[in-house]
């Protein structure tokens, strides 16, 4: 559902941007965003890109990064030499995490992450973690792996870190992606990645 919303939004935003210039086609349209400098320096700071590139950024900010984790989106932008896109993907993900109505996580929260089968031959599998107090660091929380369905034990449990982060779900949110997470608090689903 998130991917469909994302794709739908990209298409609508792209068509709207191209439609700003009567008779224009997407292939010959460029979006320029500029900020003039205040006198006496003059000059301008500018950014330019394709309408679909702008639409991707807007849709990612509104609906998350489609079927990609923030880390994957940032790496894709880095490969495309789009520093702004790389930073935007990471900042939008952090903002989305902190704006979630269930944030911050609490002791007792259950977090399930689903992984699709990969082209490298790995079967689909899931992991379930619990957020709990960290005995080694009083007042802090950590993730502990409860169960997994991976055929290979080495694939499971990588998000139960040895060092406690400020937010135990931070690494999961960025590396796996919100679209793959289901978070349960007090027996109720508070985040369903398919629809969040």
GROMACS .gro file of C-alpha atoms in nm:
model
  196
    1UNK     CA    1   0.000   0.000   0.000
    2UNK     CA    2   0.280   0.244   0.087
    3UNK     CA    3   0.456   0.165  -0.242
    4UNK     CA    4   0.131   0.218  -0.438
    5UNK     CA    5   0.067   0.551  -0.264
    6UNK     CA    6   0.429   0.651  -0.326
    7UNK     CA    7   0.413   0.562  -0.698
    8UNK     CA    8   0.076   0.731  -0.739
    9UNK     CA    9   0.207   1.046  -0.573
   10UNK     CA   10   0.521   1.053  -0.792
   11UNK     CA   11   0.309   1.026  -1.107
   12UNK     CA   12   0.063   1.301  -1.001
   13UNK     CA   13   0.337   1.539  -0.882
   14UNK     CA   14   0.542   1.484  -1.200
   15UNK     CA   15   0.238   1.553  -1.423
   16UNK     CA   16   0.156   1.865  -1.220
   17UNK     CA   17   0.509   2.005  -1.248
   18UNK     CA   18   0.530   1.939  -1.622
   19UNK     CA   19   0.182   2.088  -1.667
   20UNK     CA   20   0.302   2.423  -1.530
   21UNK     CA   21   0.445   2.494  -1.877
   22UNK     CA   22   0.176   2.459  -2.147
   23UNK     CA   23   0.269   2.204  -2.411
   24UNK     CA   24   0.581   2.082  -2.226
   25UNK     CA   25   0.690   1.720  -2.214
   26UNK     CA   26   0.868   1.566  -1.917
   27UNK     CA   27   1.180   1.489  -2.123
   28UNK     CA   28   1.239   1.855  -2.205
   29UNK     CA   29   1.137   2.008  -1.870
   30UNK     CA   30   1.369   2.101  -1.586
   31UNK     CA   31   1.275   2.225  -1.239
   32UNK     CA   32   1.491   2.502  -1.095
   33UNK     CA   33   1.473   2.612  -0.733
   34UNK     CA   34   1.666   2.924  -0.651
   35UNK     CA   35   1.733   3.152  -0.361
   36UNK     CA   36   1.858   3.500  -0.446
   37UNK     CA   37   2.128   3.642  -0.221
   38UNK     CA   38   2.051   3.966  -0.048
   39UNK     CA   39   2.245   4.270  -0.172
   40UNK     CA   40   2.526   4.374  -0.172
   41UNK     CA   41   2.658   4.024  -0.257
   42UNK     CA   42   2.397   3.943  -0.519
   43UNK     CA   43   2.405   3.607  -0.694
   44UNK     CA   44   2.188   3.302  -0.636
   45UNK     CA   45   2.197   2.955  -0.488
   46UNK     CA   46   2.022   2.713  -0.722
   47UNK     CA   47   1.921   2.351  -0.749
   48UNK     CA   48   1.789   2.194  -1.065
   49UNK     CA   49   1.654   1.853  -1.155
   50UNK     CA   50   1.393   1.662  -1.351
   51UNK     CA   51   1.024   1.686  -1.261
   52UNK     CA   52   1.022   1.316  -1.170
   53UNK     CA   53   1.328   1.367  -0.947
   54UNK     CA   54   1.150   1.644  -0.759
   55UNK     CA   55   0.835   1.431  -0.742
   56UNK     CA   56   1.035   1.142  -0.589
   57UNK     CA   57   1.167   1.371  -0.316
   58UNK     CA   58   0.824   1.511  -0.237
   59UNK     CA   59   0.662   1.165  -0.231
   60UNK     CA   60   0.942   1.031  -0.011
   61UNK     CA   61   0.888   1.316   0.236
   62UNK     CA   62   0.510   1.259   0.237
   63UNK     CA   63   0.482   0.882   0.228
   64UNK     CA   64   0.823   0.741   0.311
   65UNK     CA   65   1.071   0.607   0.064
   66UNK     CA   66   0.852   0.363  -0.125
   67UNK     CA   67   0.987   0.011  -0.101
   68UNK     CA   68   1.331   0.123   0.008
   69UNK     CA   69   1.480   0.171   0.349
   70UNK     CA   70   1.624   0.517   0.417
   71UNK     CA   71   1.972   0.364   0.394
   72UNK     CA   72   1.895   0.216   0.049
   73UNK     CA   73   1.748   0.548  -0.067
   74UNK     CA   74   2.054   0.738   0.057
   75UNK     CA   75   2.289   0.490  -0.112
   76UNK     CA   76   2.094   0.518  -0.440
   77UNK     CA   77   2.119   0.897  -0.424
   78UNK     CA   78   2.491   0.869  -0.347
   79UNK     CA   79   2.544   0.645  -0.652
   80UNK     CA   80   2.359   0.907  -0.859
   81UNK     CA   81   2.589   1.173  -0.712
   82UNK     CA   82   2.287   1.348  -0.561
   83UNK     CA   83   2.415   1.477  -0.227
   84UNK     CA   84   2.092   1.666  -0.163
   85UNK     CA   85   1.887   1.349  -0.222
   86UNK     CA   86   2.114   1.150   0.007
   87UNK     CA   87   2.080   1.399   0.292
   88UNK     CA   88   1.706   1.443   0.227
   89UNK     CA   89   1.642   1.066   0.250
   90UNK     CA   90   1.817   1.042   0.586
   91UNK     CA   91   1.663   1.359   0.728
   92UNK     CA   92   1.312   1.263   0.614
   93UNK     CA   93   1.349   0.920   0.775
   94UNK     CA   94   1.463   1.067   1.105
   95UNK     CA   95   1.179   1.320   1.099
   96UNK     CA   96   0.927   1.043   1.022
   97UNK     CA   97   1.060   0.830   1.310
   98UNK     CA   98   1.041   1.117   1.558
   99UNK     CA   99   0.694   1.221   1.435
  100UNK     CA  100   0.547   0.872   1.474
  101UNK     CA  101   0.266   0.876   1.734
  102UNK     CA  102   0.423   0.581   1.919
  103UNK     CA  103   0.773   0.737   1.937
  104UNK     CA  104   0.980   0.688   2.148
  105UNK     CA  105   0.972   0.313   2.190
  106UNK     CA  106   0.892   0.174   2.535
  107UNK     CA  107   0.993  -0.133   2.731
  108UNK     CA  108   0.761  -0.416   2.631
  109UNK     CA  109   0.714  -0.305   2.269
  110UNK     CA  110   0.736  -0.592   2.022
  111UNK     CA  111   0.891  -0.526   1.682
  112UNK     CA  112   0.861  -0.762   1.388
  113UNK     CA  113   1.065  -0.708   1.071
  114UNK     CA  114   0.985  -0.897   0.751
  115UNK     CA  115   1.246  -0.960   0.484
  116UNK     CA  116   1.145  -1.057   0.131
  117UNK     CA  117   1.331  -1.328  -0.056
  118UNK     CA  118   1.640  -1.191  -0.231
  119UNK     CA  119   1.788  -1.248  -0.573
  120UNK     CA  120   2.096  -1.380  -0.391
  121UNK     CA  121   1.894  -1.686  -0.292
  122UNK     CA  122   1.788  -1.599   0.062
  123UNK     CA  123   1.431  -1.708   0.144
  124UNK     CA  124   1.183  -1.464   0.297
  125UNK     CA  125   1.199  -1.460   0.676
  126UNK     CA  126   1.101  -1.259   0.980
  127UNK     CA  127   1.247  -1.156   1.312
  128UNK     CA  128   1.068  -1.050   1.629
  129UNK     CA  129   1.242  -0.832   1.887
  130UNK     CA  130   1.133  -0.704   2.227
  131UNK     CA  131   1.230  -0.364   2.363
  132UNK     CA  132   1.349  -0.407   2.721
  133UNK     CA  133   1.550  -0.238   2.993
  134UNK     CA  134   1.924  -0.265   2.951
  135UNK     CA  135   2.065  -0.402   3.276
  136UNK     CA  136   2.416  -0.288   3.184
  137UNK     CA  137   2.299   0.071   3.129
  138UNK     CA  138   2.029   0.168   3.381
  139UNK     CA  139   1.756   0.389   3.236
  140UNK     CA  140   1.830   0.284   2.878
  141UNK     CA  141   1.650   0.041   2.647
  142UNK     CA  142   1.775  -0.228   2.413
  143UNK     CA  143   1.641  -0.477   2.160
  144UNK     CA  144   1.652  -0.848   2.225
  145UNK     CA  145   1.579  -1.105   1.955
  146UNK     CA  146   1.285  -1.325   2.059
  147UNK     CA  147   1.238  -1.539   1.750
  148UNK     CA  148   1.326  -1.567   1.382
  149UNK     CA  149   1.229  -1.784   1.088
  150UNK     CA  150   1.557  -1.760   0.896
  151UNK     CA  151   1.699  -2.094   0.782
  152UNK     CA  152   2.048  -1.960   0.850
  153UNK     CA  153   2.098  -1.836   1.207
  154UNK     CA  154   2.372  -1.597   1.094
  155UNK     CA  155   2.109  -1.382   0.916
  156UNK     CA  156   1.907  -1.317   1.232
  157UNK     CA  157   1.952  -1.090   1.530
  158UNK     CA  158   2.170  -0.819   1.379
  159UNK     CA  159   1.952  -0.542   1.527
  160UNK     CA  160   2.005  -0.651   1.886
  161UNK     CA  161   2.314  -0.430   1.931
  162UNK     CA  162   2.579  -0.479   2.194
  163UNK     CA  163   2.580  -0.103   2.266
  164UNK     CA  164   2.251   0.060   2.352
  165UNK     CA  165   2.149   0.345   2.120
  166UNK     CA  166   1.934   0.638   2.238
  167UNK     CA  167   1.638   0.490   2.047
  168UNK     CA  168   1.651   0.111   2.017
  169UNK     CA  169   1.450   0.113   1.691
  170UNK     CA  170   1.673   0.370   1.521
  171UNK     CA  171   1.895   0.122   1.336
  172UNK     CA  172   1.600  -0.099   1.235
  173UNK     CA  173   1.408   0.204   1.104
  174UNK     CA  174   1.700   0.323   0.890
  175UNK     CA  175   1.844  -0.004   0.767
  176UNK     CA  176   1.537  -0.226   0.724
  177UNK     CA  177   1.291   0.057   0.665
  178UNK     CA  178   0.959   0.153   0.822
  179UNK     CA  179   0.773  -0.030   0.545
  180UNK     CA  180   0.901  -0.367   0.675
  181UNK     CA  181   0.823  -0.307   1.043
  182UNK     CA  182   0.524  -0.396   1.257
  183UNK     CA  183   0.531  -0.253   1.609
  184UNK     CA  184   0.298  -0.380   1.882
  185UNK     CA  185   0.244  -0.196   2.210
  186UNK     CA  186   0.022  -0.335   2.485
  187UNK     CA  187  -0.124  -0.591   2.245
  188UNK     CA  188  -0.217  -0.335   1.978
  189UNK     CA  189  -0.046  -0.266   1.648
  190UNK     CA  190   0.080   0.093   1.666
  191UNK     CA  191   0.280   0.079   1.341
  192UNK     CA  192   0.194  -0.138   1.043
  193UNK     CA  193   0.459  -0.081   0.780
  194UNK     CA  194   0.228  -0.190   0.499
  195UNK     CA  195   0.004   0.109   0.563
  196UNK     CA  196   0.209   0.354   0.767
   0.00000   0.00000   0.00000
